[in-house]
Amino acid sequence: MTKATLPGLTLCNNATLRRAGRKLGRFYDDVLAPSGLKGTQYGLLYQIHIGSEPAMGAIAEALIMDLSALGHTLKPLIRDGYVEAFADKDDRRVKRVRLTPQGGLKLNEATKLWTIAQQRFEAMVGKDQAAKLRAALDAIAALDFDMPPAR
Amino acid sequence: MTKATLPGLTLCNNATLRRAGRKLGRFYDDVLAPSGLKGTQYGLLYQIHIGSEPAMGAIAEALIMDLSALGHTLKPLIRDGYVEAFADKDDRRVKRVRLTPQGGLKLNEATKLWTIAQQRFEAMVGKDQAAKLRAALDAIAALDFDMPPAR
DNA sequence: TTCAATTAGTGGCATATGCCACTTTCACGA
DNA sequence: TCGTGAAAGTGGCATATGCCACTAATTGAA
């Protein structure tokens, strides 16, 4: 009973997902550490990168993240000069963001590290196993949890 | 291109896991809301419940969570009277925790809600699919990410 | 044109997590 | 027995996320 301190190997899908998330998150964070970015920040820079000066709302939707949470997460990246925001020309309510030249460089730098983490992980679980896992997770992300509260 | 704003369906295992985690987390949180507990707190109370007055370190290990993070997460639960801590009789460095009677009641109350969330989720993805997913996630949680930094 | 409803963000507050620097206890070997 | 190093937590600081109450800008209908 030394390390098998897991009597009830939680049947909770949410708890299991979070636990694996903490573990994997730390791994990616460790590998990305030399770049000074956290896994989340890397993902956010990437998302901005592949978008066309995306609006905050668009990013939040793509990442299935609360809009205000995105705003908070974006702050350190703007503060450090990796991202810059500007108002949309046609709708001043909309705030768009883009990477600064510095942000672009940082993304490239971090991508090299990310590749290492990604390869190391897939070498352990298998490339297809990883792909299947991502597919399953994307399926969850696409689920429509609703109806219950009597519409 | 309205809702398919996901050009690069992220290949990053970490980002995919986090995204699904946010989605699922909100679902469980919503269903658990009437109890006043968050999904994480419910999981923590449960973990304490199934343990024998577990030491903080044991809980942290089981949940693959940083010890200090556990300490922080535990605070609101202690503040609200659901959990109480006490020093181990033989080793004063060790701090053990247990549910208070109130905590036990709250856990029962929340478990009813949790069951609903769990069932609703599994009704959507399938019971075996969910089990497979948990198995895959547990496998990740059990991985040994090491060696690289030249030991 | 005017005003109510809607949309996009912001700020404040609270929890979730980590890392690091300490402090307190123990365990052990000299 | 003393002193050094390991083990278990705590506190502070920073990011990650959410919800709620608001504000600013738009859109639409009367």
mmCIF file of C-alpha atoms (C1' of nucleotides) in Angstrom:
data_model
loop_
_atom_site.group_PDB
_atom_site.id
_atom_site.type_symbol
_atom_site.label_atom_id
_atom_site.label_comp_id
_atom_site.label_asym_id
_atom_site.label_seq_id
_atom_site.Cartn_x
_atom_site.Cartn_y
_atom_site.Cartn_z
ATOM 1 C CA MET A 1 0.000 0.000 0.000
ATOM 2 C CA THR A 2 2.919 2.311 -0.464
ATOM 3 C CA LYS A 3 2.243 3.948 -3.775
ATOM 4 C CA ALA A 4 -1.043 2.299 -4.578
ATOM 5 C CA THR A 5 -2.753 4.873 -2.438
ATOM 6 C CA LEU A 6 -5.558 4.963 -4.947
ATOM 7 C CA PRO A 7 -8.348 2.841 -3.434
ATOM 8 C CA GLY A 8 -11.172 4.375 -5.364
ATOM 9 C CA LEU A 9 -9.618 4.872 -8.778
ATOM 10 C CA THR A 10 -12.073 7.625 -9.291
ATOM 11 C CA LEU A 11 -14.856 6.828 -11.677
ATOM 12 C CA CYS A 12 -15.446 10.514 -12.090
ATOM 13 C CA ASN A 13 -14.734 11.520 -15.661
ATOM 14 C CA ASN A 14 -14.126 15.085 -14.625
ATOM 15 C CA ALA A 15 -11.675 14.259 -11.834
ATOM 16 C CA THR A 16 -9.797 11.843 -14.056
ATOM 17 C CA LEU A 17 -9.524 14.418 -16.795
ATOM 18 C CA ARG A 18 -8.277 17.069 -14.409
ATOM 19 C CA ARG A 19 -5.743 14.752 -12.845
ATOM 20 C CA ALA A 20 -4.284 13.801 -16.217
ATOM 21 C CA GLY A 21 -4.371 17.470 -17.129
ATOM 22 C CA ARG A 22 -2.261 18.435 -14.158
ATOM 23 C CA LYS A 23 0.263 15.770 -14.991
ATOM 24 C CA LEU A 24 0.501 16.534 -18.681
ATOM 25 C CA GLY A 25 0.396 20.249 -18.042
ATOM 26 C CA ARG A 26 3.417 20.092 -15.810
ATOM 27 C CA PHE A 27 5.290 18.071 -18.381
ATOM 28 C CA TYR A 28 4.682 20.549 -21.175
ATOM 29 C CA ASP A 29 5.361 23.437 -18.819
ATOM 30 C CA ASP A 30 8.691 21.928 -17.814
ATOM 31 C CA VAL A 31 9.800 21.422 -21.376
ATOM 32 C CA LEU A 32 8.651 24.897 -22.396
ATOM 33 C CA ALA A 33 10.225 26.511 -19.342
ATOM 34 C CA PRO A 34 13.424 27.624 -21.130
ATOM 35 C CA SER A 35 11.263 29.859 -23.323
ATOM 36 C CA GLY A 36 9.655 31.480 -20.329
ATOM 37 C CA LEU A 37 6.198 30.490 -21.580
ATOM 38 C CA LYS A 38 3.681 28.193 -19.933
ATOM 39 C CA GLY A 39 1.867 25.602 -21.993
ATOM 40 C CA THR A 40 -1.290 27.670 -21.893
ATOM 41 C CA GLN A 41 0.463 30.773 -23.079
ATOM 42 C CA TYR A 42 2.113 28.875 -25.892
ATOM 43 C CA GLY A 43 -1.263 27.583 -26.969
ATOM 44 C CA LEU A 44 -2.738 31.041 -26.857
ATOM 45 C CA LEU A 45 0.072 32.587 -28.909
ATOM 46 C CA TYR A 46 -0.360 29.786 -31.419
ATOM 47 C CA GLN A 47 -4.091 30.325 -31.625
ATOM 48 C CA ILE A 48 -3.551 34.028 -32.268
ATOM 49 C CA HIS A 49 -0.881 33.184 -34.801
ATOM 50 C CA ILE A 50 -3.069 30.947 -36.919
ATOM 51 C CA GLY A 51 -5.915 33.443 -36.813
ATOM 52 C CA SER A 52 -6.244 36.609 -38.865
ATOM 53 C CA GLU A 53 -5.983 39.206 -36.157
ATOM 54 C CA PRO A 54 -8.776 37.372 -34.356
ATOM 55 C CA ALA A 55 -11.287 39.105 -32.126
ATOM 56 C CA MET A 56 -11.176 38.124 -28.472
ATOM 57 C CA GLY A 57 -14.546 36.506 -28.728
ATOM 58 C CA ALA A 58 -13.376 34.319 -31.606
ATOM 59 C CA ILE A 59 -10.367 33.132 -29.656
ATOM 60 C CA ALA A 60 -12.450 32.425 -26.573
ATOM 61 C CA GLU A 61 -14.843 30.392 -28.670
ATOM 62 C CA ALA A 62 -12.091 28.419 -30.351
ATOM 63 C CA LEU A 63 -10.462 27.625 -27.031
ATOM 64 C CA ILE A 64 -13.799 27.039 -25.295
ATOM 65 C CA MET A 65 -12.769 29.526 -22.716
ATOM 66 C CA ASP A 66 -14.627 32.232 -20.851
ATOM 67 C CA LEU A 67 -14.152 35.600 -22.516
ATOM 68 C CA SER A 68 -13.097 37.277 -19.310
ATOM 69 C CA ALA A 69 -10.694 34.443 -18.536
ATOM 70 C CA LEU A 70 -9.122 34.990 -21.906
ATOM 71 C CA GLY A 71 -8.758 38.660 -21.144
ATOM 72 C CA HIS A 72 -6.934 37.855 -17.917
ATOM 73 C CA THR A 73 -4.690 35.273 -19.537
ATOM 74 C CA LEU A 74 -3.821 37.707 -22.271
ATOM 75 C CA LYS A 75 -2.594 40.394 -19.919
ATOM 76 C CA PRO A 76 0.851 39.007 -19.102
ATOM 77 C CA LEU A 77 1.446 38.337 -22.801
ATOM 78 C CA ILE A 78 0.580 41.925 -23.681
ATOM 79 C CA ARG A 79 2.584 43.222 -20.736
ATOM 80 C CA ASP A 80 5.618 41.257 -21.952
ATOM 81 C CA GLY A 81 5.204 42.599 -25.459
ATOM 82 C CA TYR A 82 4.299 39.385 -27.258
ATOM 83 C CA VAL A 83 0.779 40.433 -28.200
ATOM 84 C CA GLU A 84 -0.881 43.722 -29.039
ATOM 85 C CA ALA A 85 -4.549 44.586 -29.160
ATOM 86 C CA PHE A 86 -6.454 47.099 -31.267
ATOM 87 C CA ALA A 87 -10.069 48.002 -31.895
ATOM 88 C CA ASP A 88 -11.851 46.646 -34.940
ATOM 89 C CA LYS A 89 -12.321 49.288 -37.613
ATOM 90 C CA ASP A 90 -15.989 48.591 -38.237
ATOM 91 C CA ASP A 91 -17.198 47.718 -34.771
ATOM 92 C CA ARG A 92 -15.503 49.485 -31.935
ATOM 93 C CA ARG A 93 -16.872 46.973 -29.447
ATOM 94 C CA VAL A 94 -14.646 44.334 -30.968
ATOM 95 C CA LYS A 95 -11.043 44.069 -29.825
ATOM 96 C CA ARG A 96 -8.660 42.206 -32.090
ATOM 97 C CA VAL A 97 -5.201 40.941 -31.226
ATOM 98 C CA ARG A 98 -2.068 39.980 -33.117
ATOM 99 C CA LEU A 99 1.436 38.849 -32.293
ATOM 100 C CA THR A 100 4.113 41.526 -32.159
ATOM 101 C CA PRO A 101 7.378 40.775 -34.036
ATOM 102 C CA GLN A 102 8.765 39.796 -30.655
ATOM 103 C CA GLY A 103 5.806 37.531 -30.083
ATOM 104 C CA GLY A 104 6.457 35.870 -33.414
ATOM 105 C CA LEU A 105 10.044 35.166 -32.479
ATOM 106 C CA LYS A 106 9.040 33.856 -29.086
ATOM 107 C CA LEU A 107 6.482 31.569 -30.702
ATOM 108 C CA ASN A 108 9.155 30.124 -33.006
ATOM 109 C CA GLU A 109 11.503 29.627 -30.112
ATOM 110 C CA ALA A 110 8.843 27.938 -28.027
ATOM 111 C CA THR A 111 7.691 25.795 -30.911
ATOM 112 C CA LYS A 112 11.052 24.046 -30.964
ATOM 113 C CA LEU A 113 10.596 23.126 -27.326
ATOM 114 C CA TRP A 114 6.956 22.220 -27.847
ATOM 115 C CA THR A 115 7.991 19.800 -30.585
ATOM 116 C CA ILE A 116 10.277 18.070 -28.131
ATOM 117 C CA ALA A 117 7.526 17.714 -25.565
ATOM 118 C CA GLN A 118 5.074 16.539 -28.170
ATOM 119 C CA GLN A 119 7.466 13.932 -29.567
ATOM 120 C CA ARG A 120 8.515 12.734 -26.164
ATOM 121 C CA PHE A 121 4.902 12.291 -25.149
ATOM 122 C CA GLU A 122 3.915 10.523 -28.340
ATOM 123 C CA ALA A 123 6.931 8.269 -28.102
ATOM 124 C CA MET A 124 5.552 7.044 -24.807
ATOM 125 C CA VAL A 125 1.889 6.610 -25.614
ATOM 126 C CA GLY A 126 2.170 5.989 -29.326
ATOM 127 C CA LYS A 127 1.369 8.380 -32.145
ATOM 128 C CA ASP A 128 -1.977 6.836 -33.051
ATOM 129 C CA GLN A 129 -2.982 6.371 -29.442
ATOM 130 C CA ALA A 130 -2.319 10.085 -28.966
ATOM 131 C CA ALA A 131 -4.335 10.931 -32.043
ATOM 132 C CA LYS A 132 -7.236 8.815 -30.809
ATOM 133 C CA LEU A 133 -7.062 10.480 -27.442
ATOM 134 C CA ARG A 134 -7.157 13.936 -29.005
ATOM 135 C CA ALA A 135 -10.117 12.864 -31.110
ATOM 136 C CA ALA A 136 -11.963 11.680 -28.020
ATOM 137 C CA LEU A 137 -11.151 14.910 -26.212
ATOM 138 C CA ASP A 138 -12.245 17.002 -29.177
ATOM 139 C CA ALA A 139 -15.494 15.061 -29.188
ATOM 140 C CA ILE A 140 -16.045 16.014 -25.563
ATOM 141 C CA ALA A 141 -15.196 19.608 -26.357
ATOM 142 C CA ALA A 142 -17.857 19.509 -29.058
ATOM 143 C CA LEU A 143 -20.602 18.062 -26.859
ATOM 144 C CA ASP A 144 -23.735 20.086 -26.291
ATOM 145 C CA PHE A 145 -24.561 19.980 -22.599
ATOM 146 C CA ASP A 146 -27.971 21.537 -22.338
ATOM 147 C CA MET A 147 -31.686 20.878 -22.136
ATOM 148 C CA PRO A 148 -31.792 19.714 -18.493
ATOM 149 C CA PRO A 149 -32.862 23.020 -16.913
ATOM 150 C CA ALA A 150 -36.209 22.669 -18.679
ATOM 151 C CA ARG A 151 -35.921 25.120 -21.512
ATOM 152 C CA MET B 1 -16.463 30.006 -41.608
ATOM 153 C CA THR B 2 -18.970 30.987 -38.998
ATOM 154 C CA LYS B 3 -18.529 28.467 -36.238
ATOM 155 C CA ALA B 4 -15.791 26.416 -37.802
ATOM 156 C CA THR B 5 -13.336 29.012 -36.602
ATOM 157 C CA LEU B 6 -10.925 26.222 -35.813
ATOM 158 C CA PRO B 7 -8.436 26.203 -38.702
ATOM 159 C CA GLY B 8 -5.644 24.423 -36.919
ATOM 160 C CA LEU B 9 -7.489 21.832 -34.894
ATOM 161 C CA THR B 10 -4.610 21.876 -32.498
ATOM 162 C CA LEU B 11 -2.408 18.851 -32.633
ATOM 163 C CA CYS B 12 -1.116 19.695 -29.209
ATOM 164 C CA ASN B 13 -2.092 16.979 -26.776
ATOM 165 C CA ASN B 14 -1.811 19.361 -23.894
ATOM 166 C CA ALA B 15 -3.968 22.087 -25.401
ATOM 167 C CA THR B 16 -6.585 19.556 -26.458
ATOM 168 C CA LEU B 17 -6.705 18.090 -22.990
ATOM 169 C CA ARG B 18 -7.042 21.490 -21.364
ATOM 170 C CA ARG B 19 -9.753 22.562 -23.756
ATOM 171 C CA ALA B 20 -11.815 19.465 -23.071
ATOM 172 C CA GLY B 21 -11.107 19.965 -19.385
ATOM 173 C CA ARG B 22 -12.555 23.456 -19.406
ATOM 174 C CA LYS B 23 -15.669 22.228 -21.159
ATOM 175 C CA LEU B 24 -16.237 19.211 -18.953
ATOM 176 C CA GLY B 25 -15.285 21.142 -15.855
ATOM 177 C CA ARG B 26 -17.943 23.733 -16.470
ATOM 178 C CA PHE B 27 -20.522 21.029 -17.033
ATOM 179 C CA TYR B 28 -19.810 19.283 -13.744
ATOM 180 C CA ASP B 29 -19.547 22.637 -11.977
ATOM 181 C CA ASP B 30 -22.937 23.666 -13.288
ATOM 182 C CA VAL B 31 -24.615 20.473 -12.183
ATOM 183 C CA LEU B 32 -22.924 20.594 -8.779
ATOM 184 C CA ALA B 33 -23.707 24.279 -8.313
ATOM 185 C CA PRO B 34 -26.816 23.736 -6.163
ATOM 186 C CA SER B 35 -24.560 22.143 -3.547
ATOM 187 C CA GLY B 36 -22.261 25.126 -3.503
ATOM 188 C CA LEU B 37 -19.289 22.916 -4.371
ATOM 189 C CA LYS B 38 -17.088 23.046 -7.438
ATOM 190 C CA GLY B 39 -16.139 19.845 -9.219
ATOM 191 C CA THR B 40 -12.641 20.050 -7.825
ATOM 192 C CA GLN B 41 -13.875 20.472 -4.291
ATOM 193 C CA TYR B 42 -16.243 17.561 -4.658
ATOM 194 C CA GLY B 43 -13.379 15.401 -5.858
ATOM 195 C CA LEU B 44 -11.221 16.496 -2.968
ATOM 196 C CA LEU B 45 -13.907 15.784 -0.375
ATOM 197 C CA TYR B 46 -14.410 12.379 -1.958
ATOM 198 C CA GLN B 47 -10.706 11.625 -1.899
ATOM 199 C CA ILE B 48 -10.556 12.527 1.791
ATOM 200 C CA HIS B 49 -13.668 10.468 2.402
ATOM 201 C CA ILE B 50 -12.275 7.270 0.931
ATOM 202 C CA GLY B 51 -9.012 7.685 2.776
ATOM 203 C CA SER B 52 -8.314 6.947 6.409
ATOM 204 C CA GLU B 53 -7.657 10.412 7.718
ATOM 205 C CA PRO B 54 -5.093 10.802 4.938
ATOM 206 C CA ALA B 55 -2.007 12.965 5.284
ATOM 207 C CA MET B 56 -1.841 15.919 2.938
ATOM 208 C CA GLY B 57 1.073 14.393 1.121
ATOM 209 C CA ALA B 58 -0.895 11.221 0.460
ATOM 210 C CA ILE B 59 -3.787 13.175 -0.987
ATOM 211 C CA ALA B 60 -1.503 15.272 -3.141
ATOM 212 C CA GLU B 61 0.129 12.138 -4.470
ATOM 213 C CA ALA B 62 -3.177 10.442 -5.216
ATOM 214 C CA LEU B 63 -4.471 13.491 -7.052
ATOM 215 C CA ILE B 64 -1.119 14.173 -8.713
ATOM 216 C CA MET B 65 -1.262 17.643 -7.348
ATOM 217 C CA ASP B 66 1.338 19.950 -5.913
ATOM 218 C CA LEU B 67 1.330 19.796 -2.128
ATOM 219 C CA SER B 68 1.089 23.544 -1.752
ATOM 220 C CA ALA B 69 -1.702 23.676 -4.310
ATOM 221 C CA LEU B 70 -3.578 21.126 -2.237
ATOM 222 C CA GLY B 71 -3.072 23.279 0.821
ATOM 223 C CA HIS B 72 -4.567 26.261 -0.944
ATOM 224 C CA THR B 73 -7.491 24.292 -2.334
ATOM 225 C CA LEU B 74 -8.207 22.899 1.078
ATOM 226 C CA LYS B 75 -8.536 26.280 2.741
ATOM 227 C CA PRO B 76 -12.034 27.204 1.623
ATOM 228 C CA LEU B 77 -13.245 23.720 2.574
ATOM 229 C CA ILE B 78 -11.791 24.071 6.062
ATOM 230 C CA ARG B 79 -13.074 27.622 6.329
ATOM 231 C CA ASP B 80 -16.566 26.420 5.442
ATOM 232 C CA GLY B 81 -16.371 23.653 8.025
ATOM 233 C CA TYR B 82 -16.392 20.646 5.706
ATOM 234 C CA VAL B 83 -12.906 19.469 6.534
ATOM 235 C CA GLU B 84 -10.741 19.582 9.633
ATOM 236 C CA ALA B 85 -7.009 19.038 9.984
ATOM 237 C CA PHE B 86 -4.947 17.694 12.849
ATOM 238 C CA ALA B 87 -1.340 16.734 13.420
ATOM 239 C CA ASP B 88 -0.293 13.114 13.185
ATOM 240 C CA LYS B 89 0.307 11.596 16.622
ATOM 241 C CA ASP B 90 3.656 10.049 15.757
ATOM 242 C CA ASP B 91 5.111 12.607 13.397
ATOM 243 C CA ARG B 92 4.239 16.183 14.047
ATOM 244 C CA ARG B 93 5.388 17.166 10.578
ATOM 245 C CA VAL B 94 2.461 15.260 9.112
ATOM 246 C CA LYS B 95 -0.924 16.924 8.891
ATOM 247 C CA ARG B 96 -3.911 14.685 8.448
ATOM 248 C CA VAL B 97 -7.396 15.687 7.407
ATOM 249 C CA ARG B 98 -10.882 14.263 7.733
ATOM 250 C CA LEU B 99 -14.411 15.292 6.839
ATOM 251 C CA THR B 100 -16.440 16.954 9.576
ATOM 252 C CA PRO B 101 -19.990 15.646 10.085
ATOM 253 C CA GLN B 102 -21.094 18.621 8.040
ATOM 254 C CA GLY B 103 -18.600 17.710 5.365
ATOM 255 C CA GLY B 104 -20.019 14.211 5.261
ATOM 256 C CA LEU B 105 -23.525 15.530 4.749
ATOM 257 C CA LYS B 106 -22.358 17.914 2.073
ATOM 258 C CA LEU B 107 -20.574 15.093 0.305
ATOM 259 C CA ASN B 108 -23.760 13.015 0.276
ATOM 260 C CA GLU B 109 -25.756 15.927 -1.006
ATOM 261 C CA ALA B 110 -23.225 16.650 -3.746
ATOM 262 C CA THR B 111 -22.947 13.004 -4.687
ATOM 263 C CA LYS B 112 -26.569 13.007 -5.780
ATOM 264 C CA LEU B 113 -25.832 15.875 -8.132
ATOM 265 C CA TRP B 114 -22.564 14.317 -9.248
ATOM 266 C CA THR B 115 -24.431 11.159 -10.211
ATOM 267 C CA ILE B 116 -26.661 13.211 -12.434
ATOM 268 C CA ALA B 117 -23.733 14.856 -14.182
ATOM 269 C CA GLN B 118 -21.947 11.554 -14.529
ATOM 270 C CA GLN B 119 -24.995 9.839 -16.000
ATOM 271 C CA ARG B 120 -25.792 12.692 -18.302
ATOM 272 C CA PHE B 121 -22.255 12.703 -19.599
ATOM 273 C CA GLU B 122 -22.092 8.964 -20.075
ATOM 274 C CA ALA B 123 -25.452 8.948 -21.781
ATOM 275 C CA MET B 124 -23.925 11.209 -24.399
ATOM 276 C CA VAL B 125 -20.574 9.567 -24.980
ATOM 277 C CA GLY B 126 -21.471 6.033 -24.014
ATOM 278 C CA LYS B 127 -20.605 4.187 -20.840
ATOM 279 C CA ASP B 128 -17.783 2.118 -22.325
ATOM 280 C CA GLN B 129 -16.425 5.000 -24.318
ATOM 281 C CA ALA B 130 -16.233 6.947 -21.052
ATOM 282 C CA ALA B 131 -14.518 4.042 -19.337
ATOM 283 C CA LYS B 132 -11.987 3.803 -22.137
ATOM 284 C CA LEU B 133 -11.342 7.494 -21.957
ATOM 285 C CA ARG B 134 -10.758 7.334 -18.209
ATOM 286 C CA ALA B 135 -8.397 4.418 -18.742
ATOM 287 C CA ALA B 136 -6.432 6.414 -21.298
ATOM 288 C CA LEU B 137 -6.305 9.400 -18.982
ATOM 289 C CA ASP B 138 -5.224 7.255 -16.051
ATOM 290 C CA ALA B 139 -2.470 5.875 -18.250
ATOM 291 C CA ILE B 140 -1.241 9.401 -18.910
ATOM 292 C CA ALA B 141 -1.433 10.181 -15.231
ATOM 293 C CA ALA B 142 0.746 7.145 -14.598
ATOM 294 C CA LEU B 143 3.417 8.045 -17.151
ATOM 295 C CA ASP B 144 6.937 8.653 -15.974
ATOM 296 C CA PHE B 145 8.211 11.793 -17.663
ATOM 297 C CA ASP B 146 11.879 11.914 -16.799
ATOM 298 C CA MET B 147 15.378 11.113 -17.975
ATOM 299 C CA PRO B 148 15.720 13.942 -20.528
ATOM 300 C CA PRO B 149 17.502 16.513 -18.338
ATOM 301 C CA ALA B 150 20.551 14.239 -18.265
ATOM 302 C CA ARG B 151 20.323 12.710 -14.850
ATOM 303 C "C1'" DT C 1 -34.985 59.184 -35.211
ATOM 304 C "C1'" DT C 2 -35.234 57.123 -30.627
ATOM 305 C "C1'" DC C 3 -35.032 53.769 -27.214
ATOM 306 C "C1'" DA C 4 -34.953 48.915 -25.697
ATOM 307 C "C1'" DA C 5 -32.402 44.625 -26.377
ATOM 308 C "C1'" DT C 6 -28.146 42.605 -27.727
ATOM 309 C "C1'" DT C 7 -23.209 42.124 -28.196
ATOM 310 C "C1'" DA C 8 -18.233 42.494 -26.779
ATOM 311 C "C1'" DG C 9 -15.263 43.499 -23.275
ATOM 312 C "C1'" DT C 10 -13.608 45.012 -18.559
ATOM 313 C "C1'" DG C 11 -12.913 44.760 -13.531
ATOM 314 C "C1'" DG C 12 -13.501 42.658 -9.265
ATOM 315 C "C1'" DC C 13 -13.721 38.541 -6.589
ATOM 316 C "C1'" DA C 14 -12.906 33.587 -5.738
ATOM 317 C "C1'" DT C 15 -11.013 29.169 -6.624
ATOM 318 C "C1'" DA C 16 -7.319 26.159 -8.981
ATOM 319 C "C1'" DT C 17 -2.443 25.191 -9.457
ATOM 320 C "C1'" DG C 18 2.585 25.664 -9.469
ATOM 321 C "C1'" DC C 19 7.158 27.052 -7.912
ATOM 322 C "C1'" DC C 20 10.278 28.744 -4.499
ATOM 323 C "C1'" DA C 21 12.001 30.034 -0.063
ATOM 324 C "C1'" DC C 22 11.471 28.949 4.578
ATOM 325 C "C1'" DT C 23 10.424 26.674 9.229
ATOM 326 C "C1'" DT C 24 9.674 22.684 11.898
ATOM 327 C "C1'" DT C 25 10.457 17.865 12.700
ATOM 328 C "C1'" DC C 26 12.651 13.700 12.085
ATOM 329 C "C1'" DA C 27 16.078 10.272 11.060
ATOM 330 C "C1'" DC C 28 20.936 9.031 11.288
ATOM 331 C "C1'" DG C 29 25.662 8.700 11.278
ATOM 332 C "C1'" DA C 30 30.025 10.541 13.478
ATOM 333 C "C1'" DT D 1 24.559 13.587 21.865
ATOM 334 C "C1'" DC D 2 25.185 16.867 18.016
ATOM 335 C "C1'" DG D 3 24.716 18.312 13.729
ATOM 336 C "C1'" DT D 4 23.531 17.619 8.928
ATOM 337 C "C1'" DG D 5 20.333 16.424 5.500
ATOM 338 C "C1'" DA D 6 15.722 14.739 4.329
ATOM 339 C "C1'" DA D 7 10.684 15.132 4.754
ATOM 340 C "C1'" DA D 8 6.166 17.678 5.235
ATOM 341 C "C1'" DG D 9 3.914 21.813 5.213
ATOM 342 C "C1'" DT D 10 3.193 26.982 4.918
ATOM 343 C "C1'" DG D 11 3.140 31.555 2.737
ATOM 344 C "C1'" DG D 12 3.927 34.524 -0.934
ATOM 345 C "C1'" DC D 13 3.706 35.400 -5.768
ATOM 346 C "C1'" DA D 14 2.000 34.506 -10.493
ATOM 347 C "C1'" DT D 15 -0.835 32.463 -13.898
ATOM 348 C "C1'" DA D 16 -5.363 29.958 -15.194
ATOM 349 C "C1'" DT D 17 -10.349 30.173 -15.200
ATOM 350 C "C1'" DG D 18 -15.138 31.344 -14.067
ATOM 351 C "C1'" DC D 19 -19.072 34.211 -12.798
ATOM 352 C "C1'" DC D 20 -21.291 38.551 -12.164
ATOM 353 C "C1'" DA D 21 -22.187 43.347 -12.550
ATOM 354 C "C1'" DC D 22 -21.174 47.095 -15.587
ATOM 355 C "C1'" DT D 23 -20.006 50.092 -19.603
ATOM 356 C "C1'" DA D 24 -19.658 51.104 -24.370
ATOM 357 C "C1'" DA D 25 -21.222 50.287 -29.081
ATOM 358 C "C1'" DT D 26 -24.560 48.300 -32.208
ATOM 359 C "C1'" DT D 27 -28.732 46.707 -34.078
ATOM 360 C "C1'" DG D 28 -33.686 46.831 -34.689
ATOM 361 C "C1'" DA D 29 -38.192 47.941 -34.208
ATOM 362 C "C1'" DA D 30 -41.717 51.448 -33.275
#
